[in-house]
Coordinates of C-alpha atoms in Angstrom, one line a residue:
X1 CA -35.9 -5.9 -16.9
X2 CA -34.3 -8.8 -18.7
X3 CA -31.8 -8.8 -21.5
X4 CA -33.0 -12.1 -22.9
X5 CA -36.3 -10.5 -24.0
X6 CA -36.6 -9.1 -27.5
X7 CA -38.9 -6.3 -26.1
X8 CA -38.5 -4.0 -23.1
X9 CA -41.9 -2.9 -22.1
X10 CA -43.7 -1.6 -25.2
X11 CA -40.5 -1.0 -27.2
X12 CA -38.4 -3.4 -29.3
X13 CA -35.1 -4.1 -27.5
X14 CA -32.9 -2.3 -30.0
X15 CA -35.2 0.8 -29.9
X16 CA -35.0 0.8 -26.0
X17 CA -31.3 0.5 -26.1
X18 CA -31.1 3.6 -28.4
X19 CA -33.4 5.5 -26.1
X20 CA -31.4 4.4 -23.1
X21 CA -28.0 5.3 -24.5
X22 CA -29.1 8.5 -26.3
X23 CA -27.3 7.3 -29.5
X24 CA -28.3 5.6 -32.8
X25 CA -25.1 3.6 -33.0
X26 CA -25.8 1.1 -30.2
X27 CA -26.0 -2.5 -31.2
X28 CA -28.6 -4.9 -29.8
X29 CA -25.7 -7.3 -29.0
X30 CA -23.5 -4.7 -27.3
X31 CA -22.4 -6.4 -24.1
X32 CA -22.1 -3.2 -22.0
X33 CA -25.7 -2.1 -22.5
X34 CA -27.0 -5.7 -22.2
X35 CA -25.2 -6.0 -18.9
X36 CA -26.9 -2.9 -17.6
X37 CA -30.2 -4.2 -18.7
X38 CA -29.5 -7.5 -16.9
X39 CA -29.6 -5.9 -13.5
X40 CA -32.9 -6.6 -11.7
X41 CA -35.2 -3.8 -10.6
X42 CA -38.3 -4.1 -8.5
X43 CA -41.3 -4.1 -10.7
X44 CA -43.0 -0.6 -10.8
X45 CA -46.6 -0.6 -9.4
X46 CA -47.8 2.5 -11.3
X47 CA -47.2 4.5 -14.4
X48 CA -45.7 7.3 -12.3
X49 CA -43.1 4.9 -10.8
X50 CA -42.4 3.4 -14.2
X51 CA -41.7 6.9 -15.6
X52 CA -39.5 7.8 -12.7
X53 CA -37.6 4.5 -13.0
X54 CA -37.1 5.0 -16.7
X55 CA -35.9 8.6 -16.3
X56 CA -33.4 7.6 -13.5
X57 CA -32.1 4.7 -15.5
X58 CA -31.6 6.8 -18.7
X59 CA -29.9 9.6 -16.7
X60 CA -27.3 7.2 -15.2
X61 CA -26.7 5.3 -18.4
X62 CA -26.3 8.5 -20.5
X63 CA -23.8 9.8 -18.0
X64 CA -21.9 6.6 -18.4
X65 CA -22.2 6.6 -22.2
X66 CA -19.9 9.6 -22.8
X67 CA -17.0 8.1 -20.9
X68 CA -17.7 4.6 -22.2
X69 CA -17.5 5.9 -25.8
X70 CA -14.3 7.8 -25.2
X71 CA -12.7 4.9 -23.4
X72 CA -13.5 2.2 -26.0
X73 CA -13.9 4.2 -29.2
X74 CA -16.4 1.6 -30.1
X75 CA -13.9 -1.2 -29.5
X76 CA -15.9 -3.5 -27.2
X77 CA -14.5 -7.0 -27.3
X78 CA -16.6 -10.1 -27.5
X79 CA -14.4 -12.4 -25.5
X80 CA -14.1 -12.1 -21.7
X81 CA -10.6 -11.6 -20.4
X82 CA -9.2 -13.4 -17.3
X83 CA -9.9 -11.4 -14.2
X84 CA -8.6 -11.9 -10.6
X85 CA -11.0 -13.7 -8.3
X86 CA -13.0 -11.3 -6.1
X87 CA -14.8 -12.1 -2.9
X88 CA -17.7 -9.9 -4.0
X89 CA -17.8 -9.1 -7.7
X90 CA -21.0 -7.1 -7.4
X91 CA -19.4 -4.9 -4.7
X92 CA -16.4 -4.4 -6.9
X93 CA -18.5 -3.4 -9.9
X94 CA -20.6 -1.1 -7.7
X95 CA -17.5 0.6 -6.4
X96 CA -16.0 1.1 -9.8
X97 CA -19.3 2.5 -11.1
X98 CA -19.4 4.9 -8.1
X99 CA -15.8 6.1 -8.9
X100 CA -16.6 6.6 -12.5
X101 CA -19.7 8.7 -11.7
X102 CA -18.0 10.7 -9.0
X103 CA -15.2 11.6 -11.4
X104 CA -17.4 12.8 -14.3
X105 CA -16.4 16.4 -15.1
X106 CA -18.6 19.3 -14.1
X107 CA -20.3 21.4 -16.7
X108 CA -20.2 25.2 -16.4
X109 CA -23.9 25.3 -15.6
X110 CA -24.5 21.8 -14.3
X111 CA -22.3 20.5 -11.5
X112 CA -21.8 16.7 -11.3
X113 CA -24.6 15.5 -9.0
X114 CA -22.8 12.3 -8.1
X115 CA -19.7 14.3 -6.9
X116 CA -22.1 16.6 -4.9
X117 CA -23.6 13.7 -3.2
X118 CA -20.2 12.2 -2.3
X119 CA -19.2 15.5 -0.8
X120 CA -22.3 16.0 1.4
X121 CA -23.7 12.7 2.6
X122 CA -24.0 12.3 6.4
X123 CA -24.1 9.6 9.1
X124 CA -27.4 7.9 9.8
X125 CA -26.9 9.0 13.4
X126 CA -26.7 12.6 12.5
X127 CA -30.1 14.1 12.9
X128 CA -29.2 17.7 11.9
X129 CA -31.0 18.9 8.8
X130 CA -29.2 19.2 5.5
X131 CA -28.6 22.8 4.3
X132 CA -30.9 23.9 1.6
X133 CA -27.9 24.4 -0.7
X134 CA -27.2 20.6 -0.7
X135 CA -29.4 19.2 -3.6
X136 CA -28.3 15.6 -3.5
X137 CA -28.4 14.6 0.2
X138 CA -28.5 11.1 1.7
X139 CA -27.4 9.3 4.8
X140 CA -25.3 6.1 5.4
X141 CA -24.1 4.2 8.4
X142 CA -20.6 5.5 8.9
X143 CA -19.5 2.6 11.1
X144 CA -20.3 0.1 8.4
X145 CA -18.5 2.3 5.8
X146 CA -15.5 2.6 8.1
X147 CA -15.3 -1.1 8.7
X148 CA -15.5 -1.9 5.0
X149 CA -12.8 0.6 4.1
X150 CA -10.5 -0.8 6.7
X151 CA -10.9 -4.3 5.4
X152 CA -10.5 -3.5 1.7
X153 CA -7.4 -1.3 1.3
X154 CA -5.5 -4.0 -0.6
X155 CA -7.4 -2.8 -3.7
X156 CA -6.6 0.4 -5.6
X157 CA -10.3 1.3 -5.9
X158 CA -11.0 1.1 -2.1
X159 CA -7.9 3.3 -1.4
X160 CA -9.1 5.7 -4.1
X161 CA -12.6 5.8 -2.5
X162 CA -11.1 6.4 1.0
X163 CA -9.0 9.3 -0.4
X164 CA -12.1 10.8 -2.2
X165 CA -14.1 10.7 1.0
X166 CA -11.4 12.1 3.3
X167 CA -10.6 14.9 0.8
X168 CA -14.1 15.9 -0.2
X169 CA -16.5 15.0 2.6
X170 CA -15.9 16.8 5.9
X171 CA -18.5 14.7 7.6
X172 CA -16.6 11.5 6.9
X173 CA -13.2 13.1 7.7
X174 CA -14.5 14.3 11.1
X175 CA -16.0 10.9 11.9
X176 CA -12.8 9.0 11.0
X177 CA -10.5 11.3 13.0
X178 CA -12.7 10.9 16.0
X179 CA -12.4 7.1 16.0
X180 CA -10.6 5.4 18.8
X181 CA -9.5 2.5 16.7
X182 CA -7.6 4.5 14.0
X183 CA -5.0 1.8 13.8
X184 CA -7.5 -0.3 11.8
X185 CA -7.4 2.2 9.0
X186 CA -3.8 3.4 9.3
X187 CA -2.1 0.0 9.4
X188 CA -3.4 -1.1 5.9
X189 CA -2.3 2.2 4.5
X190 CA 1.2 1.8 6.0
X191 CA 1.3 -1.8 4.6
X192 CA 0.7 -0.4 1.1
X193 CA 3.6 2.0 1.4
X194 CA 5.8 -0.7 3.0
X195 CA 5.3 -2.9 -0.1
X196 CA 6.0 0.0 -2.4
X197 CA 8.0 -2.3 -4.8
X198 CA 4.8 -4.4 -5.4
X199 CA 2.3 -1.6 -5.8
X200 CA 1.7 0.7 -8.8
X201 CA 2.7 4.3 -8.3
X202 CA -1.0 5.5 -8.3
X203 CA -1.8 3.3 -5.3
X204 CA 1.2 4.5 -3.5
X205 CA 0.4 8.1 -4.2
X206 CA -3.2 7.7 -2.9
X207 CA -2.0 5.9 0.3
X208 CA 0.6 8.7 1.0
X209 CA -1.9 11.5 0.4
X210 CA -4.3 9.8 2.8
X211 CA -1.6 10.0 5.5
X212 CA -0.8 13.6 4.6
X213 CA -4.5 14.5 5.0
X214 CA -4.7 12.7 8.4
X215 CA -1.5 14.4 9.7
X216 CA -3.1 17.8 9.1
X217 CA -5.0 17.1 12.3
X218 CA -3.1 17.7 15.6
X219 CA -5.4 15.3 17.4
X220 CA -4.5 12.5 15.1
X221 CA -0.8 13.3 15.5
X222 CA -1.1 13.0 19.3
X223 CA -3.3 10.0 19.4
X224 CA -1.2 7.8 17.1
X225 CA 1.7 7.8 19.7
X226 CA -0.7 6.5 22.4
X227 CA -1.7 3.4 20.4
X228 CA 0.8 0.6 21.2
X229 CA 1.1 -2.2 18.6
X230 CA 2.6 -5.7 19.2
X231 CA 4.4 -7.9 16.7
X232 CA 4.0 -6.2 13.3
X233 CA 4.7 -9.3 11.2
X234 CA 4.8 -7.6 7.8
X235 CA 7.7 -5.3 8.9
X236 CA 10.7 -7.5 8.1
X237 CA 13.7 -5.1 8.5
X238 CA 13.6 -5.5 12.2
X239 CA 11.6 -7.4 14.8
X240 CA 9.1 -4.9 16.3
X241 CA 7.7 -6.6 19.4
X242 CA 6.2 -3.4 20.7
X243 CA 6.0 0.0 19.0
X244 CA 3.6 2.9 18.9
X245 CA 1.5 3.5 15.7
X246 CA 3.2 6.9 15.5
X247 CA 6.7 5.5 15.5
X248 CA 5.7 2.8 12.9
X249 CA 4.3 5.5 10.7
X250 CA 7.6 7.4 10.9
X251 CA 9.5 4.2 10.0
X252 CA 7.4 3.4 7.0
X253 CA 7.4 7.0 5.6
X254 CA 11.3 7.2 6.0
X255 CA 11.6 3.8 4.3
X256 CA 9.5 5.2 1.4
X257 CA 11.8 8.2 1.1
X258 CA 14.9 6.1 1.0
X259 CA 13.3 3.8 -1.6
X260 CA 12.4 6.8 -3.7
X261 CA 16.0 8.2 -3.4
X262 CA 17.6 5.1 -4.7
X263 CA 14.9 4.0 -7.2
X264 CA 12.2 6.2 -8.6
X265 CA 13.6 9.7 -7.6
X266 CA 10.1 11.2 -7.7
X267 CA 10.1 14.7 -6.3
X268 CA 6.3 14.6 -5.7
X269 CA 6.7 11.5 -3.5
X270 CA 9.5 13.1 -1.6
X271 CA 7.6 16.3 -1.0
X272 CA 4.5 14.5 0.4
X273 CA 6.5 12.2 2.6
X274 CA 8.4 15.1 4.2
X275 CA 5.2 17.1 4.5
X276 CA 3.6 14.2 6.5
X277 CA 6.6 14.0 8.8
X278 CA 6.7 17.8 9.3
X279 CA 3.0 17.8 10.2
X280 CA 3.7 15.2 12.9
X281 CA 7.0 16.5 14.2
X282 CA 5.7 18.9 16.9
X283 CA 3.7 16.0 18.4
X284 CA 6.4 13.3 18.3
X285 CA 6.0 11.4 21.6
X286 CA 8.1 8.6 23.1
X287 CA 9.7 7.8 19.8
X288 CA 10.9 4.2 19.5
X289 CA 14.6 3.8 19.6
X290 CA 14.6 2.4 16.1
X291 CA 12.4 5.3 14.7
X292 CA 14.8 7.9 16.2
X293 CA 17.8 6.1 14.7
X294 CA 16.1 6.0 11.3
X295 CA 15.4 9.8 11.3
X296 CA 19.2 10.4 11.9
X297 CA 20.1 7.7 9.4
X298 CA 18.1 9.4 6.7
X299 CA 19.9 12.7 7.5
X300 CA 23.2 10.8 7.3
X301 CA 22.2 9.5 3.8
X302 CA 21.3 13.0 2.6
X303 CA 24.5 14.4 4.0
X304 CA 26.6 11.9 2.1
X305 CA 24.7 12.6 -1.1
X306 CA 25.2 16.3 -0.5
X307 CA 29.0 15.8 -0.2
X308 CA 29.1 13.6 -3.2
X309 CA 27.3 16.1 -5.4
X310 CA 29.6 18.9 -4.1
X311 CA 32.7 16.8 -5.0
X312 CA 31.4 16.0 -8.5
X313 CA 30.6 19.7 -9.1
X314 CA 34.1 20.7 -7.9
X315 CA 35.8 18.1 -10.2
X316 CA 33.7 19.2 -13.2
X317 CA 34.6 22.8 -12.5
X318 CA 38.3 22.0 -12.5
X319 CA 37.9 20.0 -15.7
X320 CA 36.1 22.9 -17.4
X321 CA 39.0 25.2 -16.7
X322 CA 41.4 23.0 -18.6
X323 CA 39.0 22.3 -21.5
X324 CA 36.8 24.9 -22.9
X325 CA 34.9 22.4 -25.1
X326 CA 33.7 20.1 -22.2
X327 CA 30.1 20.8 -21.1
X328 CA 29.6 21.5 -17.4
X329 CA 26.8 19.2 -15.9
X330 CA 24.0 21.0 -14.1
X331 CA 25.0 20.0 -10.6
X332 CA 23.6 23.3 -9.2
X333 CA 20.1 22.0 -9.7
X334 CA 20.9 18.6 -8.0
X335 CA 22.5 20.4 -5.1
X336 CA 19.6 22.8 -4.7
X337 CA 17.1 19.8 -4.5
X338 CA 19.3 18.0 -1.9
X339 CA 19.7 21.1 0.2
X340 CA 15.9 21.7 0.2
X341 CA 15.4 18.1 1.6
X342 CA 18.2 18.5 4.1
X343 CA 16.7 21.8 5.2
X344 CA 13.3 20.1 5.7
X345 CA 14.9 17.3 7.7
X346 CA 16.6 19.8 10.0
X347 CA 13.3 21.6 10.5
X348 CA 11.6 18.4 11.4
X349 CA 14.3 17.5 14.0
X350 CA 14.2 21.1 15.3
X351 CA 10.4 21.1 15.6
X352 CA 10.6 18.0 17.7
X353 CA 13.3 19.4 20.0
X354 CA 11.6 22.7 20.5
X355 CA 8.1 21.3 21.1
X356 CA 8.5 17.9 22.7
X357 CA 12.2 17.4 23.7
X358 CA 11.2 16.1 27.2
X359 CA 9.1 13.3 25.5
X360 CA 11.9 12.1 23.2
X361 CA 15.1 11.0 25.0
X362 CA 15.8 8.4 22.2
X363 CA 16.0 11.2 19.6
X364 CA 18.5 13.1 21.7
X365 CA 20.5 9.9 22.2
X366 CA 20.6 9.4 18.4
X367 CA 21.6 13.0 17.8
X368 CA 24.5 12.7 20.3
X369 CA 25.6 9.4 18.8
X370 CA 25.9 10.9 15.3
X371 CA 26.7 14.5 16.3
X372 CA 29.6 14.6 13.9
X373 CA 27.2 14.6 11.0
X374 CA 25.9 18.1 11.9
X375 CA 29.3 19.8 12.1
X376 CA 29.5 20.7 8.4
X377 CA 26.1 22.4 8.5
X378 CA 26.7 24.7 11.6
X379 CA 28.2 27.5 9.5
X380 CA 26.5 26.7 6.1
X381 CA 24.5 29.7 5.0
X382 CA 21.5 27.6 4.0
X383 CA 21.2 25.9 7.4
X384 CA 22.9 28.2 9.9
X385 CA 19.7 29.5 11.5
X386 CA 18.0 26.2 11.9
X387 CA 21.2 24.6 13.3
X388 CA 21.2 27.0 16.3
X389 CA 18.8 24.9 18.3
X390 CA 20.1 21.5 17.3
X391 CA 23.7 22.7 18.1
X392 CA 22.6 24.0 21.5
X393 CA 21.0 20.7 22.4
X394 CA 24.0 18.7 21.2
X395 CA 26.4 20.9 23.1
X396 CA 24.4 21.0 26.3
X397 CA 23.9 17.2 26.6
X398 CA 27.5 16.4 25.4
X399 CA 28.8 18.5 28.2
X400 CA 26.7 16.6 30.8
X401 CA 27.8 13.3 29.4
X402 CA 31.4 14.4 29.6
X403 CA 30.9 15.4 33.3
X404 CA 29.5 11.9 34.0
X405 CA 32.7 10.2 32.9
X406 CA 33.6 7.6 30.2
X407 CA 32.3 4.1 29.5
X408 CA 28.7 4.9 30.1
X409 CA 26.0 2.3 29.4
X410 CA 23.0 3.0 27.1
X411 CA 20.7 3.1 30.2
X412 CA 23.0 5.5 32.0
X413 CA 23.2 7.9 29.0
X414 CA 19.4 7.9 28.7
X415 CA 19.1 8.6 32.4
X416 CA 21.4 11.6 32.0
X417 CA 19.4 12.8 29.0
X418 CA 16.1 12.6 31.0
X419 CA 17.6 14.5 33.9
X420 CA 19.2 17.1 31.6
X421 CA 15.9 17.9 29.9
X422 CA 14.7 19.6 33.1
X423 CA 17.8 21.7 33.3
X424 CA 18.0 22.7 29.7
X425 CA 17.4 26.5 29.3
X426 CA 14.5 26.3 26.9
X427 CA 14.3 30.1 26.6
X428 CA 17.5 29.9 24.6
X429 CA 15.8 27.8 22.0
X430 CA 14.9 30.0 19.0
X431 CA 11.2 29.9 18.0
X432 CA 10.4 29.0 14.4
X433 CA 7.0 29.1 12.7
X434 CA 5.0 25.9 13.2
X435 CA 5.6 23.3 10.4
X436 CA 2.2 22.7 8.7
X437 CA 1.5 21.5 5.3
X438 CA -2.0 21.0 3.7
X439 CA -2.8 18.8 0.7
X440 CA -4.2 20.7 -2.2
X441 CA -5.3 19.0 -5.5
X442 CA -3.7 20.1 -8.7
X443 CA -5.6 22.7 -10.8
X444 CA -6.9 20.0 -13.2
X445 CA -7.2 16.9 -11.1
X446 CA -9.4 15.1 -13.7
X447 CA -6.2 14.7 -15.9
X448 CA -5.0 12.3 -13.3
X449 CA -8.1 10.8 -11.8
X450 CA -10.2 10.0 -15.0
X451 CA -7.5 7.9 -16.6
X452 CA -6.7 6.3 -13.3
X453 CA -10.3 5.3 -12.6
X454 CA -10.8 3.9 -16.1
X455 CA -7.5 1.9 -15.8
X456 CA -9.0 0.3 -12.7
X457 CA -12.2 -0.5 -14.6
X458 CA -10.2 -2.0 -17.4
X459 CA -8.1 -4.1 -15.1
X460 CA -10.5 -5.3 -12.5
X461 CA -14.1 -5.0 -13.8
X462 CA -15.6 -8.5 -13.8
X463 CA -17.1 -9.7 -17.1
X464 CA -16.2 -6.6 -19.1
X465 CA -13.7 -6.9 -21.8
X466 CA -12.0 -4.4 -24.1
X467 CA -9.6 -5.0 -27.0
X468 CA -6.5 -3.4 -25.7
X469 CA -5.5 -2.2 -29.2
X470 CA -8.7 -0.2 -29.5
X471 CA -8.4 1.7 -26.2
X472 CA -7.6 5.3 -26.4
X473 CA -8.4 7.6 -23.5
X474 CA -7.2 10.8 -25.1
X475 CA -6.2 12.0 -28.5
X476 CA -2.9 13.7 -28.2
X477 CA -2.5 17.0 -30.1
X478 CA 0.0 16.6 -32.8
X479 CA 1.4 20.0 -32.1

């Protein structure tokens, strides 16, 4: 097909466009429909192939037409906007189209076929038959897909596709979790979170949720501590000449929490970061000294914040007693949120101590170094139960260090800790339910994903231009 021709087959071009779009309002000069027509198709060799091709084209284009009309409200511009240079514009356009199609909403009697296909496709090496219940089945080379996804995570749309596949396609998720080079996928995701200041919030959310989905798997949580990395150049806080992928993941997630505490204060971000750490905690292995320090440093930051809010609440209460007219700030809610986060951090530390204490002398060292931090929480009613194990570990190892004498070197302290792990009466450690969190989409995910996808189309689709003043995704109800 060619958009320069005044006729398409036996029909005038404007009539074909109307047939293609399913609407009478389409213009012959409309750049969207002309761009679709400009794609090359192999010439059909029979009337049957011609009919099938036409039906398929009309089906795809009509699916696009609804969202296109909603997004532009007829406001298609005539002048191209400046777009960032892309190494493969066609691949980018294809990916955006795929995301648009996969996020079309399901009708009550007609599920979205593109979404069904995304959920069910298999590896070309998988010879098992598709279930009869899968109507839109196809196969693709998973190795090529994995390699491409690893290389393209700097773009929002590639991260969104990775999230979609991990969340919706169990075949892809199983394949990726079985890879022995998982660092190729995880490192780009960590780099997105590390540069949180430079990323939009949606990109950060997608990267974080990908980590949460991965940490639901115990095999992943074990294997990441076996992958040793050297010279992570983009991590600038400290020179990391050698560190495990697991310890690096902990460092980046903790940094994201601290950034969120001081800047965005997004509870959703906090919740998902802590959930990922909690999922990993029972499998913490050979934590890097710096990672162990950062876990305790985060607890220290939360403890100080807790004390500050308590102090402000006390002062406000005193002020309200002397002045009946002064409103009392709602510190109770702030205190409740902080105590929830503190509780989760204590549960993460406890989970590591009860499940893998002998693998983590650096965490015990960090606990002993900052043991005064935990004093105030020993008898606190919200933390008393979870503090039992932490207090037992601190008391046991403090006693052994005291017996060893003063002026101990770091190496000697670590040696005493490693020897003490064998003698620690583990039967005295209280058992708690395993910390496990699972990502679940909100009830109406389309309210987030459809605007997000179309914002990506608007910002990065090559050769497509909209007048920003005419864009309106949704009409807000005046009531």
